């Protein structure tokens, strides 16, 4: 059955896979010091125009959030995040497992504002007993958010400013970074991302790789002994080449963005198809996740033919369901879906 | 430069890679519930002749040790291990990061004995103040050990018995399991492993896979909510197919053992070559790691031509160095090495 | 300067201190196995009419919350609490430090409802991906709450029922338990508390002791190796007699409740005095904490004469301030305060 | 039955208790900011002749070790200690609970040497893979040791030097500090202790207080937000006055050392008595713990009359037993013991 359930249903983009095959028997040193990882890091630094950045490759999103947040927070600090943020709700307590609180702010369509962060910190430090509470040590946002929405350049700039005001890093979770940056609604590019935050990651798992996320420290701020901390979290690949080769290919010849554009083209077609047929969108998402309101009976019918996700119940008769495209989505499958509805 | 430095210098066995290519665009559900993972688990249960086992796939060795040990230990327990065990020394404190002590016993050639475990536990519970100490909650051994040596069936049986006596699980780290089981000196097979321990893992990273370790709970003892604990450690692959497909291939048509036999054939040739040329072995290893005593000047000369590992200094003129073979080792490279020495 | 800032400004009740003096040179065994601790535990079990309870003494409130919650939660579980709960906000992340998430529900006057807990759990288990989230493993409430309010017997009964429905323990933080139970508005007593919850603690630090909290497991549910876990948290007193003697005295001759009644008599007089002089109460607290609305200039004037706490800003001209009474509050000081306002 | 089992069998020295009684109803602010704690800190800084020191009071020994070590170690570091050290063996894994490994070196009579630390660190950093291991971040020693022995000034100076060489702090556990410093064999005083280490604690629980240990950072190195970390460990006393008052009295008029001298006078008398009657000492301890070799039948007989501790079995007929004196030991009881043997 054709699936629009998520953006990790297939393996890797064919060019990525081909590169793995082609380099397979080259002998390389382990733990991310292989030539492919070094070259991939160089490519990424070029693309983000940040020569002083340092780039390390990890395997998955929750792992990356856990390692990066734990490596950057001091022991008495917590991370500020949207209550709908991935770290707040869908990582099985991975942040708390490392000893840190996720300090949640109410989100609007997946986003938090610089003003809300500022207010939180101002009230926090205004409290005479603040040392009895978890000290905010980082701000976490997702680009795009878990709801498919995008921060504007202005919004991110203000978040960056408020982080500088309180001298805490801004961390951007880019699990679907490609699908955000190539959106028609994006008013910033990857160099802006690199400039505005202190650390971000470029998602590979959802954008063309078998696995892998590229963590980028952009302000000469890779934590001391970061490799040891990666190992301590059980997150150090012996065959670092696996992620290195994949990111090398993704960041050669614009592949990462090219395949992201395909996903958004498919998403747009799908979205317009739904709207044309009179469906209401729950959120007007400019990226690869589309949230559609359907009646229970429409859902019941449709799920006999294709796979998609339940998002939330709206009322007794309606639910929000999610359809996701990716680098691998075939146009014929979108057409098939649109025929069905 | 040709490398004998370790058993993770190349990518994956060609059949494993071919299977990844062949299945690449099949749409599969995430997080290890894909068909490939389910089939791979079935294959493994068949091979180990343990239908009630449960099998889960993780990415790397340290991660696997951390997740399994944390999932099985109670909060006030520690794990008994050889002081030379991987968890004791080379995992950057991954076990302690999860809150647990590694209780070390002195190893002899990488091994601990049932007698030593028994004595430790007996003295422990004989101490009136034992509740002020870390309670032993598991025994960890490696097969083969970090020194390439093998437990006999009798030794493992006695370890199994002592674990039952104290009602704690026996966990076998099988990072190089294949290279142990196909050794001429091995007097047990994988069904014995499954029968004698409570949980073990079948190493993929070092035996033909790009990444991946198969954790096997053999006594209907998969911990409740194990998936949640995997996620909490940042160890849950979105594309569980990646490890599933690889283990499916490795456990089809005896591939895992076939490629292990190749590695040991190469190791034997290498070992006999060293001995024939008058070199002394530091440890008489029956598996894919060979520990050779060389003079400083021999080392200096040889490392201009091939890569290998320094193991330890013996005296001012001699060192122990390690040469490793794997599924990927070419016989011509072994010949080249033997010509050089 | 006279202080109404909190209920831990003085040392211990004179009888408690006298008992410490009187027993000072008796030789006792350590770690809570002394006669005084054993007798104190017996007294408490009598008073709560729960012979099968087990009672252990710890030093302070945050420590008790951390140890009890960590000892009862499984590694993948979190604790449900009001967002205004002490564990949520004022313990510097002590719960997260032990690896557990505090799952917050919006509070109303410091309280959460059984309905809200039920809804949370129902939606949680209704989510197909719940295993990717922190599993609710306990409910935490405070009696009285951080806002001085009280759960009714009916409210606690329903919370108890919902906990049984989901098979998770109900834990009551009784840092100020005495000040709650003797309130005119309390419709339950300590035997109800013991019956309705699975574990609670009887606060000593704020109710007549130098230090000490008595943890009571009421359902034969003291966790295995609880002593080891106390020690592991650095919470095991060598001289367990220190808390034992104090609780022995507090639970002899009704002292604990008698001194609690004094505190509430003082609180009532203070509250009525404020109201009589036209002040508005922010919360109608029936216990020893009173929350009064004052103008900035009133506050400025008053704090030259007595000490009290700032609670929150209401608007540009008004703030909520807190006045607290305790077992040690002198009636002449309350009179002095009422003269000042 | 008279007890020589440990040095925490009684309450507090009478002067300490008197001071608690005398100050009992003074109203003080919480959390260690009370006047008594501030004065006690000042007294201690005078006595150790280290005006720039910072002093904080905690409740017990394991708690202090846990908080200090966790506050000073970076997340990827471990603490070097004797394998017989309290943190290594008798704290129920409190250090590992905070995520840190205890890196053990073999002890001789409870002590480790600077040479052994140096060798460990040199080999550690000489290992090309050291980033895969726990990085040594601190050295922990006890003064006196768990075996009653004392480091010489020369030994501590060399440990201090090696710590400076590797830029890691030297931490001295002074649970029984008084009983060490007043020993006839001690060739250093408390100002030497303060000068040679980076942080130490002055034990109160075993030397005259009901509870309490004074942590002293001697090199302007109190960790940022140390109060928050204390709270996070559940170790912050609301009534900080409890420890403040006790240390104020202990460090007034030389009381701490005076009562320590009494304990050692009693220990000396006891030791000489044992030797005079032909008993062999297992360790020639110059402090308040005496380790005597007795036959099984001697032990059986003696334990009908007095309490003491079993230390270890020597052979089938002999055991080592421990007799401990303290500030509270009555000379008549020592005489009674010596009459019995």
Short mmCIF file of N, CA, C and O in Angstrom, two decimals, chain D residues 53-115:
data_model
loop_
_atom_site.label_atom_id
_atom_site.label_comp_id
_atom_site.label_asym_id
_atom_site.label_seq_id
_atom_site.Cartn_x
_atom_site.Cartn_y
_atom_site.Cartn_z
N UNK D 53 39.01 31.63 50.75
CA UNK D 53 38.26 30.37 50.65
C UNK D 53 36.77 30.65 50.65
O UNK D 53 36.30 31.71 51.09
N UNK D 54 36.01 29.71 50.10
CA UNK D 54 34.57 29.78 50.33
C UNK D 54 34.15 28.48 51.01
O UNK D 54 34.66 27.40 50.70
N UNK D 55 33.23 28.61 51.95
CA UNK D 55 32.83 27.49 52.81
C UNK D 55 31.33 27.30 52.71
O UNK D 55 30.57 28.26 52.81
N UNK D 56 30.92 26.06 52.45
CA UNK D 56 29.49 25.73 52.42
C UNK D 56 29.26 24.50 53.28
O UNK D 56 30.13 23.64 53.36
N UNK D 57 28.09 24.42 53.87
CA UNK D 57 27.80 23.32 54.78
C UNK D 57 26.83 22.33 54.16
O UNK D 57 25.77 22.71 53.67
N UNK D 58 27.20 21.06 54.21
CA UNK D 58 26.31 20.01 53.76
C UNK D 58 26.01 19.08 54.93
O UNK D 58 26.49 19.32 56.05
N UNK D 59 25.23 18.02 54.68
CA UNK D 59 24.72 17.25 55.81
C UNK D 59 25.57 16.02 56.15
O UNK D 59 25.87 15.77 57.31
N UNK D 60 25.95 15.23 55.14
CA UNK D 60 26.68 13.99 55.42
C UNK D 60 27.80 13.76 54.44
O UNK D 60 27.94 14.47 53.43
N UNK D 61 28.57 12.71 54.70
CA UNK D 61 29.78 12.47 53.95
C UNK D 61 29.55 12.03 52.51
O UNK D 61 30.13 12.59 51.58
N UNK D 62 28.72 11.02 52.30
CA UNK D 62 28.48 10.56 50.95
C UNK D 62 27.84 11.68 50.12
O UNK D 62 28.21 11.91 48.97
N UNK D 63 26.91 12.39 50.74
CA UNK D 63 26.30 13.53 50.06
C UNK D 63 27.36 14.55 49.64
O UNK D 63 27.34 15.05 48.51
N UNK D 64 28.26 14.83 50.55
CA UNK D 64 29.29 15.82 50.25
C UNK D 64 30.17 15.35 49.10
O UNK D 64 30.45 16.10 48.17
N UNK D 65 30.60 14.10 49.17
CA UNK D 65 31.42 13.58 48.07
C UNK D 65 30.66 13.66 46.75
O UNK D 65 31.21 14.06 45.72
N UNK D 66 29.41 13.27 46.77
CA UNK D 66 28.63 13.28 45.53
C UNK D 66 28.48 14.69 44.97
O UNK D 66 28.69 14.93 43.78
N UNK D 67 28.13 15.63 45.83
CA UNK D 67 27.89 16.99 45.36
C UNK D 67 29.18 17.65 44.88
O UNK D 67 29.23 18.25 43.81
N UNK D 68 30.24 17.52 45.67
CA UNK D 68 31.49 18.19 45.31
C UNK D 68 32.06 17.60 44.02
O UNK D 68 32.46 18.34 43.11
N UNK D 69 32.07 16.29 43.94
CA UNK D 69 32.66 15.65 42.76
C UNK D 69 31.83 15.97 41.52
O UNK D 69 32.36 16.33 40.47
N UNK D 70 30.52 15.91 41.64
CA UNK D 70 29.67 16.21 40.49
C UNK D 70 29.79 17.69 40.09
O UNK D 70 29.77 18.02 38.91
N UNK D 71 29.94 18.55 41.09
CA UNK D 71 30.02 19.98 40.78
C UNK D 71 31.34 20.35 40.10
O UNK D 71 31.39 21.29 39.32
N UNK D 72 32.39 19.59 40.40
CA UNK D 72 33.70 19.95 39.85
C UNK D 72 34.05 19.21 38.56
O UNK D 72 34.79 19.72 37.73
N UNK D 73 33.55 18.01 38.41
CA UNK D 73 33.90 17.25 37.19
C UNK D 73 33.14 17.75 35.99
O UNK D 73 31.95 18.08 36.08
N UNK D 74 33.80 17.75 34.86
CA UNK D 74 33.10 17.96 33.60
C UNK D 74 32.39 16.64 33.25
O UNK D 74 32.73 15.58 33.78
N UNK D 75 31.43 16.74 32.34
CA UNK D 75 30.57 15.58 32.13
C UNK D 75 31.31 14.34 31.65
O UNK D 75 30.84 13.23 31.85
N UNK D 76 32.45 14.54 31.00
CA UNK D 76 33.17 13.41 30.42
C UNK D 76 34.33 12.97 31.31
O UNK D 76 35.15 12.16 30.89
N UNK D 77 34.36 13.48 32.53
CA UNK D 77 35.49 13.16 33.40
C UNK D 77 35.10 12.18 34.51
O UNK D 77 33.95 12.06 34.89
N UNK D 78 36.11 11.52 35.05
CA UNK D 78 35.95 10.66 36.21
C UNK D 78 36.91 11.11 37.30
O UNK D 78 37.74 11.98 37.10
N UNK D 79 36.77 10.49 38.46
CA UNK D 79 37.61 10.84 39.60
C UNK D 79 38.53 9.67 39.93
O UNK D 79 38.08 8.53 40.04
N UNK D 80 39.80 9.97 40.08
CA UNK D 80 40.78 8.96 40.49
C UNK D 80 40.73 8.79 42.00
O UNK D 80 40.74 9.78 42.73
N UNK D 81 40.67 7.55 42.46
CA UNK D 81 40.62 7.29 43.90
C UNK D 81 41.27 5.95 44.21
O UNK D 81 41.41 5.09 43.32
N UNK D 82 41.64 5.76 45.46
CA UNK D 82 42.10 4.45 45.92
C UNK D 82 40.97 3.45 45.80
O UNK D 82 39.80 3.80 46.00
N UNK D 83 41.31 2.21 45.47
CA UNK D 83 40.24 1.21 45.37
C UNK D 83 39.57 0.95 46.73
O UNK D 83 38.47 0.42 46.79
N UNK D 84 40.26 1.34 47.79
CA UNK D 84 39.66 1.23 49.11
C UNK D 84 38.99 2.54 49.55
O UNK D 84 38.51 2.63 50.67
N UNK D 85 38.99 3.53 48.70
CA UNK D 85 38.40 4.83 49.05
C UNK D 85 36.89 4.72 49.28
O UNK D 85 36.23 3.86 48.70
N UNK D 86 36.39 5.61 50.09
CA UNK D 86 34.96 5.57 50.42
C UNK D 86 34.11 5.71 49.16
O UNK D 86 33.12 5.00 48.96
N UNK D 87 34.51 6.61 48.27
CA UNK D 87 33.74 6.81 47.03
C UNK D 87 33.77 5.59 46.11
O UNK D 87 32.87 5.40 45.31
N UNK D 88 34.84 4.79 46.24
CA UNK D 88 34.97 3.62 45.36
C UNK D 88 34.07 2.49 45.80
O UNK D 88 33.60 1.70 44.97
N UNK D 89 33.88 2.37 47.09
CA UNK D 89 33.32 1.12 47.57
C UNK D 89 32.11 1.23 48.48
O UNK D 89 31.25 0.35 48.47
N UNK D 90 31.99 2.29 49.25
CA UNK D 90 30.97 2.29 50.29
C UNK D 90 29.94 3.39 50.17
O UNK D 90 29.38 3.84 51.16
N UNK D 91 29.71 3.84 48.94
CA UNK D 91 28.71 4.89 48.78
C UNK D 91 27.61 4.45 47.83
O UNK D 91 26.92 5.28 47.24
N UNK D 92 27.41 3.15 47.71
CA UNK D 92 26.29 2.61 46.95
C UNK D 92 26.22 3.15 45.51
O UNK D 92 25.15 3.23 44.92
N UNK D 93 27.39 3.54 44.99
CA UNK D 93 27.40 4.03 43.61
C UNK D 93 26.92 5.47 43.47
O UNK D 93 26.46 5.87 42.40
N UNK D 94 27.08 6.25 44.53
CA UNK D 94 26.60 7.65 44.48
C UNK D 94 27.31 8.47 43.40
O UNK D 94 26.72 9.35 42.79
N UNK D 95 28.58 8.16 43.17
CA UNK D 95 29.32 8.91 42.15
C UNK D 95 28.82 8.51 40.77
O UNK D 95 28.55 9.36 39.91
N UNK D 96 28.68 7.22 40.55
CA UNK D 96 28.17 6.75 39.26
C UNK D 96 26.73 7.23 39.04
O UNK D 96 26.33 7.51 37.91
N UNK D 97 25.95 7.30 40.10
CA UNK D 97 24.58 7.82 39.98
C UNK D 97 24.58 9.22 39.36
O UNK D 97 23.65 9.59 38.65
N UNK D 98 25.62 9.99 39.63
CA UNK D 98 25.75 11.32 39.02
C UNK D 98 26.40 11.26 37.65
O UNK D 98 26.69 12.31 37.06
N UNK D 99 26.67 10.05 37.16
CA UNK D 99 27.17 9.92 35.80
C UNK D 99 28.68 9.81 35.66
O UNK D 99 29.19 9.80 34.55
N UNK D 100 29.39 9.69 36.79
CA UNK D 100 30.84 9.72 36.71
C UNK D 100 31.48 8.41 37.18
O UNK D 100 31.05 7.83 38.16
N UNK D 101 32.53 8.04 36.48
CA UNK D 101 33.28 6.84 36.85
C UNK D 101 34.26 7.14 37.97
O UNK D 101 34.88 8.20 37.99
N UNK D 102 34.40 6.20 38.88
CA UNK D 102 35.50 6.25 39.84
C UNK D 102 36.62 5.40 39.25
O UNK D 102 36.45 4.19 39.04
N UNK D 103 37.72 6.05 38.94
CA UNK D 103 38.87 5.37 38.34
C UNK D 103 39.76 4.93 39.50
O UNK D 103 40.35 5.75 40.18
N UNK D 104 39.82 3.61 39.73
CA UNK D 104 40.50 3.16 40.95
C UNK D 104 41.96 2.81 40.72
O UNK D 104 42.31 2.20 39.71
N UNK D 105 42.78 3.20 41.67
CA UNK D 105 44.18 2.78 41.71
C UNK D 105 44.34 1.89 42.94
O UNK D 105 43.69 2.13 43.96
N UNK D 106 45.20 0.86 42.85
CA UNK D 106 45.39 -0.01 44.01
C UNK D 106 45.96 0.78 45.18
O UNK D 106 46.91 1.55 45.02
N UNK D 107 45.36 0.59 46.34
CA UNK D 107 45.81 1.32 47.52
C UNK D 107 46.76 0.47 48.34
O UNK D 107 46.72 -0.76 48.29
N UNK D 108 47.61 1.13 49.07
CA UNK D 108 48.43 0.45 50.07
C UNK D 108 48.08 1.09 51.40
O UNK D 108 48.29 2.28 51.61
N UNK D 109 47.50 0.29 52.30
CA UNK D 109 47.01 0.80 53.58
C UNK D 109 46.15 2.04 53.39
O UNK D 109 46.32 3.05 54.08
N UNK D 110 45.30 1.99 52.41
CA UNK D 110 44.35 3.08 52.20
C UNK D 110 44.86 4.25 51.39
O UNK D 110 44.10 5.15 51.05
N UNK D 111 46.17 4.22 51.05
CA UNK D 111 46.74 5.40 50.37
C UNK D 111 47.13 5.12 48.92
O UNK D 111 47.49 4.01 48.57
N UNK D 112 47.06 6.14 48.12
CA UNK D 112 47.62 6.08 46.76
C UNK D 112 48.79 7.06 46.69
O UNK D 112 48.91 7.96 47.52
N UNK D 113 49.64 6.86 45.70
CA UNK D 113 50.82 7.72 45.61
C UNK D 113 50.74 8.65 44.41
O UNK D 113 50.07 8.36 43.42
N UNK D 114 51.46 9.74 44.53
CA UNK D 114 51.58 10.68 43.40
C UNK D 114 52.15 9.98 42.18
O UNK D 114 51.74 10.23 41.05
N UNK D 115 53.08 9.07 42.45
CA UNK D 115 53.72 8.35 41.34
C UNK D 115 52.68 7.52 40.58
O UNK D 115 52.68 7.48 39.35
#
